[in-house]
Coordinates of C-alpha atoms and ligand atoms in Angstrom, one line a residue:
M19 CA 0.0 0.0 0.0
S20 CA 1.6 3.3 -1.1
H21 CA -0.2 5.4 1.5
S22 CA 0.7 5.0 5.1
T23 CA -1.5 5.7 8.1
D24 CA 0.3 9.1 8.5
T25 CA -1.1 10.2 5.1
P26 CA -2.6 13.6 6.0
A27 CA -6.4 13.6 5.9
L28 CA -7.6 15.2 2.7
R29 CA -9.4 18.2 4.2
T30 CA -6.5 19.1 6.4
R31 CA -4.1 19.3 3.5
P32 CA -2.9 22.9 2.8
E33 CA -3.9 22.5 -0.8
W34 CA -7.5 21.6 0.1
R35 CA -7.6 24.5 2.5
A36 CA -6.3 26.9 -0.2
L37 CA -9.1 25.7 -2.5
E38 CA -11.7 26.4 0.2
R39 CA -10.4 29.9 0.7
H40 CA -10.3 30.4 -3.1
R41 CA -13.9 29.2 -3.4
D42 CA -15.1 31.5 -0.6
A43 CA -13.2 34.5 -2.1
A44 CA -14.8 33.8 -5.5
A45 CA -18.4 33.5 -4.1
G46 CA -20.7 35.6 -6.2
Q47 CA -18.5 35.2 -9.2
S48 CA -20.7 34.1 -12.2
L49 CA -20.1 32.6 -15.6
R50 CA -21.5 35.9 -17.1
G51 CA -18.9 37.8 -15.2
L52 CA -16.1 35.5 -16.1
F53 CA -16.9 35.6 -19.8
A54 CA -17.4 39.4 -19.7
A55 CA -14.0 39.9 -18.1
D56 CA -12.2 37.4 -20.4
P57 CA -13.8 37.2 -23.9
G58 CA -11.1 34.8 -25.1
R59 CA -12.0 32.3 -22.4
G60 CA -14.1 30.1 -24.8
E61 CA -11.2 29.5 -27.1
R62 CA -8.5 29.3 -24.5
M63 CA -10.2 27.0 -21.9
T64 CA -10.2 24.0 -24.2
L65 CA -8.0 20.9 -24.5
E66 CA -7.7 18.3 -27.1
A67 CA -6.5 14.6 -26.9
A68 CA -7.0 11.4 -28.8
G69 CA -9.7 12.8 -31.0
W70 CA -11.7 14.6 -28.3
Y71 CA -12.0 18.3 -27.8
L72 CA -13.1 19.6 -24.4
D73 CA -14.5 23.0 -23.9
Y74 CA -14.4 23.6 -20.1
S75 CA -14.8 27.4 -20.3
K76 CA -18.4 27.0 -19.0
Q77 CA -17.0 25.6 -15.7
R78 CA -16.9 28.0 -12.7
V79 CA -13.1 28.0 -12.7
T80 CA -10.3 30.4 -13.4
G81 CA -6.7 29.7 -14.2
E82 CA -6.0 30.1 -10.5
T83 CA -8.6 27.5 -9.6
L84 CA -7.0 25.0 -11.9
G85 CA -3.6 25.7 -10.5
L86 CA -4.8 25.0 -7.0
L87 CA -6.6 21.8 -8.1
R88 CA -3.4 20.6 -9.8
A89 CA -1.5 21.3 -6.6
L90 CA -4.0 19.1 -4.8
A91 CA -3.6 16.3 -7.3
A92 CA 0.2 16.4 -7.0
A93 CA 0.0 16.4 -3.2
A94 CA -2.4 13.4 -3.3
G95 CA 0.2 11.5 -5.3
V96 CA -1.6 11.3 -8.7
P97 CA 1.7 11.0 -10.7
E98 CA 3.1 8.3 -8.5
R99 CA -0.2 6.4 -8.4
T100 CA -0.6 6.6 -12.1
A101 CA 2.8 5.2 -12.6
A102 CA 2.0 2.4 -10.1
M103 CA -1.2 1.5 -12.0
F104 CA 0.5 1.3 -15.4
R105 CA 3.4 -0.7 -13.9
G106 CA 1.1 -3.3 -12.5
D107 CA 1.5 -2.6 -8.8
R108 CA -1.3 -4.1 -6.6
I109 CA -3.1 -0.8 -6.2
N110 CA -6.5 -2.5 -5.6
V111 CA -5.4 -3.0 -2.0
T112 CA -8.5 -4.6 -0.6
E113 CA -8.4 -7.4 -3.1
G114 CA -4.6 -7.5 -3.4
R115 CA -4.8 -7.1 -7.2
A116 CA -3.0 -5.2 -9.9
V117 CA -5.2 -2.9 -12.0
L118 CA -4.1 -3.3 -15.6
H119 CA -7.0 -2.6 -18.0
T120 CA -4.5 -0.4 -19.8
A121 CA -2.5 -3.6 -20.8
L122 CA -5.6 -4.8 -22.6
R123 CA -5.1 -2.2 -25.3
A124 CA -1.3 -2.0 -25.4
P125 CA 0.1 -2.7 -28.8
R126 CA 1.5 -6.2 -29.5
R127 CA 5.1 -4.8 -29.4
A128 CA 4.7 -3.4 -25.9
K129 CA 6.3 -5.2 -22.9
L130 CA 4.9 -5.6 -19.4
E131 CA 5.8 -8.3 -17.0
V132 CA 3.7 -9.0 -13.9
D133 CA 4.8 -11.7 -11.5
G134 CA 7.2 -13.0 -14.2
R135 CA 4.5 -13.2 -16.9
D136 CA 4.5 -11.3 -20.1
V137 CA 0.9 -10.0 -19.9
I138 CA 0.9 -8.3 -23.3
R139 CA 1.6 -11.6 -24.9
D140 CA -1.2 -13.2 -23.0
V141 CA -3.6 -10.3 -24.0
H142 CA -2.7 -10.7 -27.7
E143 CA -3.0 -14.5 -27.7
V144 CA -6.6 -14.1 -26.5
L145 CA -7.3 -11.3 -29.0
D146 CA -6.1 -13.5 -31.8
R147 CA -8.3 -16.4 -30.7
M148 CA -11.2 -14.0 -30.5
A149 CA -10.5 -12.7 -34.0
N150 CA -10.3 -16.2 -35.4
F151 CA -13.6 -17.2 -33.8
A152 CA -15.3 -13.9 -34.8
E153 CA -14.3 -14.3 -38.4
R154 CA -15.6 -17.8 -38.5
V155 CA -19.0 -16.8 -37.1
R156 CA -19.2 -13.7 -39.3
S157 CA -18.3 -15.6 -42.5
G158 CA -20.7 -18.4 -41.8
E159 CA -17.9 -21.0 -41.5
W160 CA -18.8 -21.6 -37.9
T161 CA -22.2 -23.2 -38.0
G162 CA -24.7 -24.4 -35.5
H163 CA -25.3 -28.1 -34.5
T164 CA -27.5 -28.8 -37.5
G165 CA -25.1 -27.1 -39.9
R166 CA -27.2 -23.9 -40.2
R167 CA -25.5 -20.5 -40.1
I168 CA -25.5 -18.5 -36.9
R169 CA -27.8 -15.4 -37.2
H170 CA -28.5 -14.5 -33.6
I171 CA -26.0 -13.8 -30.9
V172 CA -27.2 -13.5 -27.3
N173 CA -24.7 -12.1 -24.8
I174 CA -25.7 -13.2 -21.3
G175 CA -23.9 -11.3 -18.5
I176 CA -24.6 -8.5 -16.0
G177 CA -22.8 -5.4 -14.7
G178 CA -19.5 -5.0 -16.5
S179 CA -20.1 -8.2 -18.4
D180 CA -23.2 -6.6 -20.0
L181 CA -23.0 -2.8 -19.8
G182 CA -19.8 -2.4 -21.7
P183 CA -20.8 -4.9 -24.4
V184 CA -24.3 -3.5 -24.9
M185 CA -23.0 0.1 -24.8
A186 CA -20.3 -0.6 -27.4
F187 CA -22.7 -2.6 -29.6
E188 CA -25.2 0.3 -29.6
A189 CA -22.5 2.9 -30.1
L190 CA -20.9 1.1 -33.0
K191 CA -24.0 -0.4 -34.6
F192 CA -23.2 1.6 -37.7
Y193 CA -20.1 -0.6 -38.3
S194 CA -21.8 -3.9 -37.4
Q195 CA -22.6 -6.8 -39.6
R196 CA -26.3 -6.3 -40.1
E197 CA -27.1 -9.9 -41.0
L198 CA -26.3 -10.9 -37.4
S199 CA -28.7 -9.8 -34.7
F200 CA -27.6 -9.1 -31.2
S201 CA -29.4 -9.3 -27.9
F202 CA -28.0 -8.6 -24.4
V203 CA -29.6 -10.4 -21.5
S204 CA -28.8 -9.3 -18.0
N205 CA -31.8 -9.3 -15.8
V206 CA -32.7 -12.4 -13.8
D207 CA -36.3 -11.5 -14.6
G208 CA -37.2 -14.3 -17.0
T209 CA -38.9 -11.8 -19.3
H210 CA -35.5 -10.5 -20.4
L211 CA -34.3 -13.9 -21.7
L212 CA -37.7 -15.0 -23.1
E213 CA -38.3 -11.8 -25.0
A214 CA -34.8 -12.0 -26.4
L215 CA -35.4 -15.6 -27.6
N216 CA -38.9 -14.9 -28.8
G217 CA -39.1 -16.0 -32.5
R218 CA -35.5 -17.1 -32.5
D219 CA -34.4 -20.4 -33.9
P220 CA -32.1 -22.3 -31.5
A221 CA -30.3 -23.8 -34.6
E222 CA -29.2 -20.3 -35.6
T223 CA -28.5 -18.9 -32.1
L224 CA -25.1 -18.5 -30.4
F225 CA -24.9 -17.7 -26.7
V226 CA -21.9 -15.8 -25.3
I227 CA -21.9 -16.4 -21.6
S228 CA -19.9 -13.5 -20.1
S229 CA -19.0 -13.7 -16.5
K230 CA -15.6 -12.9 -14.9
T231 CA -16.3 -15.1 -12.0
F232 CA -18.8 -17.5 -13.6
T233 CA -20.7 -17.6 -10.3
T234 CA -23.0 -14.6 -10.7
L235 CA -26.5 -15.7 -9.9
E236 CA -28.3 -13.8 -12.6
T237 CA -26.0 -14.9 -15.3
L238 CA -25.9 -18.5 -14.3
A239 CA -29.7 -18.6 -14.0
N240 CA -30.1 -17.2 -17.5
A241 CA -27.3 -19.4 -18.9
H242 CA -29.0 -22.5 -17.6
A243 CA -32.4 -21.4 -19.0
A244 CA -30.7 -20.7 -22.3
R245 CA -29.2 -24.2 -22.3
D246 CA -32.5 -25.8 -21.6
W247 CA -34.1 -23.8 -24.4
C248 CA -31.4 -24.8 -26.8
L249 CA -31.5 -28.5 -25.8
G250 CA -35.3 -28.5 -25.9
A251 CA -35.0 -28.1 -29.7
L252 CA -31.6 -29.5 -30.6
V253 CA -31.8 -32.4 -28.0
Q254 CA -28.2 -33.7 -28.2
P255 CA -25.8 -32.4 -25.5
A256 CA -23.1 -32.1 -28.2
A257 CA -25.1 -29.1 -29.5
I258 CA -23.9 -27.1 -26.6
A259 CA -20.4 -26.9 -28.1
R260 CA -21.7 -25.2 -31.2
H261 CA -24.1 -22.8 -29.5
F262 CA -22.4 -21.8 -26.3
V263 CA -19.1 -20.0 -25.8
A264 CA -17.9 -18.5 -22.5
V265 CA -15.9 -15.4 -21.5
S266 CA -14.5 -15.9 -18.0
T267 CA -11.5 -16.2 -15.7
N268 CA -13.0 -19.4 -14.2
T269 CA -12.1 -22.3 -16.4
E270 CA -13.4 -24.9 -13.9
A271 CA -16.8 -23.4 -13.6
V272 CA -17.1 -23.0 -17.3
Q273 CA -16.3 -26.6 -17.8
K274 CA -18.7 -27.6 -15.1
F275 CA -21.5 -25.8 -17.0
G276 CA -20.7 -27.9 -20.0
I277 CA -18.8 -25.5 -22.2
D278 CA -15.7 -26.8 -23.9
P279 CA -12.7 -24.8 -22.6
A280 CA -11.7 -24.7 -26.3
N281 CA -14.7 -22.3 -26.6
M282 CA -13.7 -20.2 -23.7
F283 CA -12.0 -16.8 -24.0
G284 CA -10.1 -15.9 -20.9
F285 CA -9.0 -12.8 -19.0
W286 CA -7.3 -12.1 -15.7
D287 CA -8.0 -11.0 -12.2
W288 CA -6.3 -7.7 -12.9
V289 CA -9.2 -6.7 -15.1
G290 CA -12.1 -5.2 -13.1
G291 CA -15.6 -6.1 -14.4
R292 CA -16.4 -2.4 -15.2
Y293 CA -13.0 -2.0 -16.9
S294 CA -13.4 -5.1 -19.1
M295 CA -15.2 -4.1 -22.3
D296 CA -11.9 -4.2 -24.1
S297 CA -11.0 -7.7 -22.9
A298 CA -12.5 -10.9 -24.1
I299 CA -15.7 -9.5 -22.5
G300 CA -15.8 -7.5 -25.8
L301 CA -16.3 -10.7 -27.8
S302 CA -19.9 -9.7 -28.8
T303 CA -18.5 -6.3 -29.8
M304 CA -15.9 -8.0 -32.0
L305 CA -18.6 -10.4 -33.5
A306 CA -20.6 -7.3 -34.4
I307 CA -17.9 -5.0 -35.8
G308 CA -15.2 -7.5 -36.7
P309 CA -11.6 -7.8 -35.5
D310 CA -10.2 -4.8 -37.5
R311 CA -12.7 -2.4 -36.1
F312 CA -12.2 -3.9 -32.6
H313 CA -8.5 -3.2 -32.9
E314 CA -9.3 0.4 -33.9
M315 CA -11.3 0.7 -30.7
L316 CA -8.3 -0.6 -28.7
A317 CA -6.1 1.9 -30.5
G318 CA -8.4 4.7 -29.3
F319 CA -8.2 3.5 -25.7
H320 CA -4.5 3.3 -26.0
A321 CA -4.2 6.8 -27.5
M322 CA -5.9 8.2 -24.5
D323 CA -3.9 5.9 -22.1
S324 CA -0.6 7.3 -23.6
H325 CA -1.9 10.8 -23.4
F326 CA -2.9 10.3 -19.8
R327 CA 0.4 8.7 -18.9
T328 CA 2.6 11.3 -20.5
A329 CA 0.9 14.7 -20.9
P330 CA 1.9 17.3 -18.3
P331 CA -0.8 18.1 -15.7
E332 CA -1.8 21.4 -17.4
R333 CA -2.6 19.6 -20.7
N334 CA -3.8 16.3 -19.3
L335 CA -7.4 15.7 -20.4
P336 CA -8.5 12.9 -18.0
Q337 CA -6.8 14.7 -15.1
L338 CA -8.5 18.0 -16.0
M339 CA -11.9 16.3 -16.2
A340 CA -11.2 14.7 -12.8
L341 CA -10.2 18.0 -11.2
L342 CA -13.3 19.8 -12.6
A343 CA -15.4 17.0 -11.0
I344 CA -13.7 17.4 -7.7
W345 CA -14.2 21.2 -7.8
N346 CA -17.9 20.8 -8.6
G347 CA -18.6 18.0 -6.1
N348 CA -16.4 18.9 -3.2
F349 CA -16.1 22.7 -3.4
L350 CA -19.4 23.7 -5.1
G351 CA -21.4 21.0 -3.4
A352 CA -22.9 19.3 -6.5
P353 CA -24.0 15.8 -5.6
T354 CA -24.7 14.6 -9.2
V355 CA -23.4 14.8 -12.7
A356 CA -25.7 14.6 -15.8
V357 CA -24.1 12.9 -18.9
L358 CA -25.9 14.1 -22.0
P359 CA -24.7 12.6 -25.2
Y360 CA -26.2 14.3 -28.3
A361 CA -25.7 11.1 -30.3
Q362 CA -28.4 8.4 -30.5
Y363 CA -25.8 5.7 -30.9
L364 CA -24.5 6.7 -27.4
T365 CA -27.9 5.8 -25.9
R366 CA -26.4 3.4 -23.3
F367 CA -23.4 5.5 -22.5
P368 CA -24.9 7.0 -19.4
A369 CA -25.8 3.6 -18.0
Y370 CA -22.4 2.3 -18.7
L371 CA -20.8 5.3 -17.0
Q372 CA -23.0 4.7 -14.0
Q373 CA -21.3 1.5 -13.2
L374 CA -17.8 2.8 -14.1
T375 CA -18.1 5.8 -11.9
M376 CA -20.4 4.8 -9.1
E377 CA -19.1 1.2 -8.5
S378 CA -15.6 2.6 -8.6
N379 CA -15.9 5.7 -6.4
G380 CA -19.0 5.0 -4.3
K381 CA -16.8 4.4 -1.3
H382 CA -17.0 5.7 2.3
V383 CA -13.6 4.7 3.7
T384 CA -10.1 5.6 2.8
L385 CA -7.5 3.0 1.7
E386 CA -6.5 2.8 5.4
G387 CA -10.1 2.1 6.4
A388 CA -10.9 5.5 8.0
R389 CA -14.4 7.0 7.4
V390 CA -14.0 9.9 4.9
D391 CA -15.3 13.3 5.9
Y392 CA -15.8 14.6 2.4
A393 CA -18.1 13.6 -0.5
T394 CA -16.8 10.9 -2.8
G395 CA -18.3 9.7 -6.1
P396 CA -21.2 11.7 -7.3
V397 CA -24.4 10.2 -8.8
Y398 CA -24.0 9.9 -12.6
W399 CA -27.1 9.8 -14.7
G400 CA -28.4 11.0 -18.1
E401 CA -30.1 10.3 -21.3
P402 CA -29.3 11.2 -24.9
G403 CA -30.2 14.7 -26.0
T404 CA -32.6 15.9 -27.2
N405 CA -34.9 13.5 -25.3
G406 CA -33.7 14.7 -21.9
Q407 CA -34.6 18.3 -22.8
H408 CA -38.3 17.3 -22.8
S409 CA -38.0 15.5 -19.5
F410 CA -35.6 16.5 -16.8
Y411 CA -33.7 19.6 -18.1
Q412 CA -36.3 21.8 -16.4
L413 CA -34.8 20.8 -13.0
I414 CA -31.3 21.4 -14.3
H415 CA -32.2 24.9 -15.5
Q416 CA -34.5 26.1 -12.7
G417 CA -34.4 23.6 -9.9
T418 CA -32.6 24.0 -6.6
H419 CA -29.8 21.5 -7.1
L420 CA -26.5 22.4 -8.9
I421 CA -26.1 19.7 -11.6
P422 CA -23.0 20.0 -13.6
C423 CA -23.4 18.5 -17.1
D424 CA -21.2 16.7 -19.5
F425 CA -22.4 17.4 -23.0
I426 CA -21.1 15.0 -25.7
G427 CA -21.4 15.9 -29.4
I428 CA -20.2 14.6 -32.7
C429 CA -19.4 16.9 -35.6
R430 CA -20.0 14.6 -38.6
P431 CA -23.1 12.4 -38.5
L432 CA -22.9 8.8 -39.5
N433 CA -26.5 9.1 -40.8
P434 CA -27.0 12.5 -42.4
L435 CA -30.7 13.3 -42.7
G436 CA -31.5 16.7 -44.1
V437 CA -30.7 19.4 -41.5
Q438 CA -31.3 17.1 -38.6
H439 CA -27.7 16.9 -37.4
D440 CA -27.5 20.7 -37.3
L441 CA -30.7 20.8 -35.3
L442 CA -29.3 18.2 -32.9
M443 CA -26.1 20.1 -32.4
A444 CA -27.9 23.5 -32.2
N445 CA -29.8 22.1 -29.3
L446 CA -26.6 21.0 -27.5
F447 CA -25.0 24.4 -27.9
A448 CA -28.2 26.1 -26.9
Q449 CA -28.5 24.1 -23.7
S450 CA -24.9 24.7 -22.5
E451 CA -25.4 28.5 -23.3
A452 CA -28.7 28.7 -21.5
L453 CA -27.3 26.9 -18.4
A454 CA -24.3 29.1 -18.2
F455 CA -25.8 32.5 -18.8
G456 CA -29.5 32.1 -18.0
K457 CA -31.9 35.0 -18.5
T458 CA -32.1 37.8 -16.0
P459 CA -35.4 39.2 -14.6
A460 CA -34.6 42.4 -16.5
E461 CA -34.3 40.6 -19.8
V462 CA -37.5 38.7 -19.1
A463 CA -39.3 41.9 -18.2
A464 CA -38.0 43.6 -21.3
E465 CA -39.7 40.9 -23.4
G466 CA -43.0 42.0 -21.9
A467 CA -43.6 39.4 -19.2
T468 CA -46.0 40.5 -16.5
A469 CA -44.4 41.2 -13.2
A470 CA -46.1 38.1 -11.8
L471 CA -44.5 35.9 -14.4
V472 CA -41.0 37.4 -14.3
P473 CA -39.7 35.1 -11.5
H474 CA -41.0 32.0 -13.2
R475 CA -39.5 32.9 -16.5
S476 CA -36.1 33.9 -15.2
F477 CA -33.1 31.6 -15.4
E478 CA -30.3 32.2 -12.9
G479 CA -27.7 30.6 -15.1
N480 CA -24.3 29.9 -13.7
R481 CA -24.8 26.2 -14.2
P482 CA -21.5 24.6 -15.1
S483 CA -20.9 22.2 -18.0
N484 CA -18.2 20.5 -20.1
T485 CA -18.7 20.1 -23.8
L486 CA -16.8 17.2 -25.4
L487 CA -16.7 17.1 -29.2
A488 CA -15.3 14.5 -31.6
D489 CA -15.2 14.7 -35.4
E490 CA -17.0 11.4 -35.7
L491 CA -18.2 8.5 -33.7
S492 CA -15.8 5.7 -34.6
P493 CA -14.4 2.7 -32.8
H494 CA -11.3 4.9 -32.2
T495 CA -13.2 7.8 -30.6
L496 CA -15.4 5.5 -28.6
G497 CA -12.3 3.8 -27.1
A498 CA -10.7 7.1 -26.3
L499 CA -13.9 8.4 -24.7
V500 CA -14.2 5.4 -22.4
A501 CA -10.5 5.6 -21.4
L502 CA -11.0 9.3 -20.7
Y503 CA -13.7 8.6 -18.2
E504 CA -11.8 5.6 -16.8
H505 CA -8.8 7.7 -16.0
S506 CA -10.9 10.6 -14.7
V507 CA -12.5 8.2 -12.3
F508 CA -9.0 6.9 -11.3
V509 CA -7.7 10.4 -10.6
Q510 CA -10.7 11.3 -8.5
G511 CA -10.3 8.1 -6.5
V512 CA -6.6 8.9 -5.9
I513 CA -7.5 12.3 -4.5
W514 CA -10.2 10.9 -2.3
N515 CA -7.7 8.2 -1.2
I516 CA -10.2 5.4 -1.8
D517 CA -10.0 2.0 -3.5
S518 CA -11.7 2.7 -6.9
F519 CA -11.3 -0.9 -7.9
D520 CA -13.1 -3.0 -5.4
Q521 CA -16.9 -3.3 -4.9
W522 CA -17.7 -4.7 -1.5
G523 CA -20.9 -2.7 -1.4
V524 CA -22.6 -5.2 -3.6
E525 CA -22.0 -8.2 -1.3
L526 CA -24.6 -7.7 1.5
G527 CA -27.5 -7.6 -1.0
K528 CA -26.2 -10.7 -2.7
A529 CA -26.0 -12.6 0.5
L530 CA -29.5 -11.6 1.7
A531 CA -30.9 -12.4 -1.8
T532 CA -29.5 -16.0 -1.5
R533 CA -31.0 -16.4 1.9
T534 CA -34.3 -15.0 0.8
A535 CA -34.4 -17.1 -2.3
A536 CA -34.2 -20.2 -0.2
E537 CA -37.1 -18.9 1.9
L538 CA -39.2 -18.3 -1.2
A539 CA -38.4 -21.8 -2.5
S540 CA -39.3 -23.7 0.6
V541 CA -42.6 -25.5 0.4
E542 CA -43.4 -25.1 4.1
A543 CA -43.8 -21.5 5.3
P544 CA -40.4 -20.9 6.8
A545 CA -39.8 -19.2 10.1
L546 CA -38.6 -15.7 9.0
T547 CA -36.1 -13.9 11.1
H548 CA -35.7 -10.7 9.1
D549 CA -37.0 -7.3 10.3
S550 CA -40.8 -7.0 10.5
S551 CA -41.0 -5.1 7.2
S552 CA -39.0 -7.7 5.2
N553 CA -40.9 -10.6 7.0
A554 CA -44.2 -9.1 6.0
L555 CA -43.2 -8.5 2.4
I556 CA -41.9 -12.0 2.0
R557 CA -45.1 -13.5 3.6
R558 CA -47.3 -11.3 1.4
Y559 CA -45.4 -12.3 -1.7
R560 CA -45.5 -16.0 -0.9
A561 CA -49.3 -15.8 -0.3
R562 CA -50.0 -14.0 -3.5
R563 CA -47.5 -15.2 -6.1
G564 CA -49.8 -18.1 -7.2
A565 CA -48.5 -21.5 -8.3
S566 CA -44.8 -21.3 -9.0
Ligands
F6P664 O1 -22.0 -7.4 -8.4 C1 -21.1 -6.6 -9.0 C2 -20.2 -7.2 -10.0 O2 -19.3 -8.0 -9.3 C3 -19.6 -6.3 -11.0 O3 -18.5 -5.7 -10.5 C4 -19.4 -7.1 -12.2 O4 -19.2 -6.3 -13.3 C5 -20.7 -7.9 -12.2 O5 -21.0 -8.1 -10.8 C6 -20.7 -9.2 -13.0 O6 -19.7 -10.1 -12.5 P1 -19.3 -11.3 -13.3 O7 -18.7 -10.8 -14.6 O8 -18.3 -12.0 -12.5 O9 -20.5 -12.1 -13.6

């Protein structure tokens, strides 16, 4: 563990105190005022890396704020911890694991040894096997048990074994092989699987069972049901070998399920579930877009990795995004962040980011186990624009919570349709402008509003936002975007001195669900020993669920 128990508590650091004083001194400062005082701000407060341009001029910061934030990052050990991560040190201290998702996208020629193993060689061996398999399925050479071509691919997984794959599939659908259909089944609600299989022919369906541990209840329940569905039609157990492949780190469990290890694609304990979409967990992505495009995506990840690793703090995009998040959350008190992609293909990006950010930084103790006395990971949420505008933007504009926004836009549409892309982007630009500058009561009154309506129609403005723009949505820019947020999450975790790579918070619910499932399954009414609310809910459900 790189931090000893004498690590100064974050809020007592002089750098933190300096930021508090700076915040207090700047109280009353507005984005209107900042832009009026510095008309070049919109061009200057921008940064570009790996195909992404960030305009952060609509954040409530000055050059001084950023300098103070960078001092905090340096004092918290961001450069040292970054080097440790890339080197393969066991920075996930509570699980005693290295954190090496950056090795998943390192080029073949790179070198990295961990515990005497060349991990880059391992990574590329698996990538090559995935590519071979994906080409065979895409070309029709790999057939089902009856010799029919595979037409439907169903990824069964949950959390990181679902959100990354489904997000990437949606994001890169433009590049996908359209004769293949894809479904992503995660929920243990039988509806999810049955709706995905409705109308499908088992002889033409391939299941990719994605689970790092291969013990996850939801995934195994769905995988067993899928196997029953398949064998119900194809009958012979030998059919499983043609219709099921696995992505996992657990060979034994995969074998026990009945999948031939020859049809298993592995990864390693140093890949966290929410950091795994570029590992073998991306098999469905590769099946959809093909190995070449998949490698373009990896190159995008790697471009952002290299930038993050080498760019100086003043020009380091992931570090900057992290510091802006710390400023908004810890110093301006914003408890949430809205992620607003103005790109229909990024429809699942907010959901993907929720796991990446909140499972990583939703922690309440430091690396040393002490209760933190500052806010850690904010709540991430969002929807593609323009849909959100007609739903929750009202609260962002005029509600009582400060909600910083990340707008994401693409300059060149993949699907040009009349003037629609201009309309889409006009809305993005309009929203960040309206949030930043608002509309004063005087402006509202000058438009002829009655005195009674002026307060209702005024906008305070001063709502901060980032705008991220890429020239196009490609596998490369998608990879770079994901890596940007991954590293931003990492830097925030370093500053908060928490373990961004464990997820103990999911364990209690899992244990209680296992116990409760047994109580629901028992024929005799069991003696319940939960709290009175849970007991009553279980009893009511048992009485009313009907025949199981
Ligand atoms: O329960 C949380 C979690 O462990 C996530 O971190 C992970 O992405 C998900 O479950 C799925 O895990 P697995 O890939 O092992 O099935």
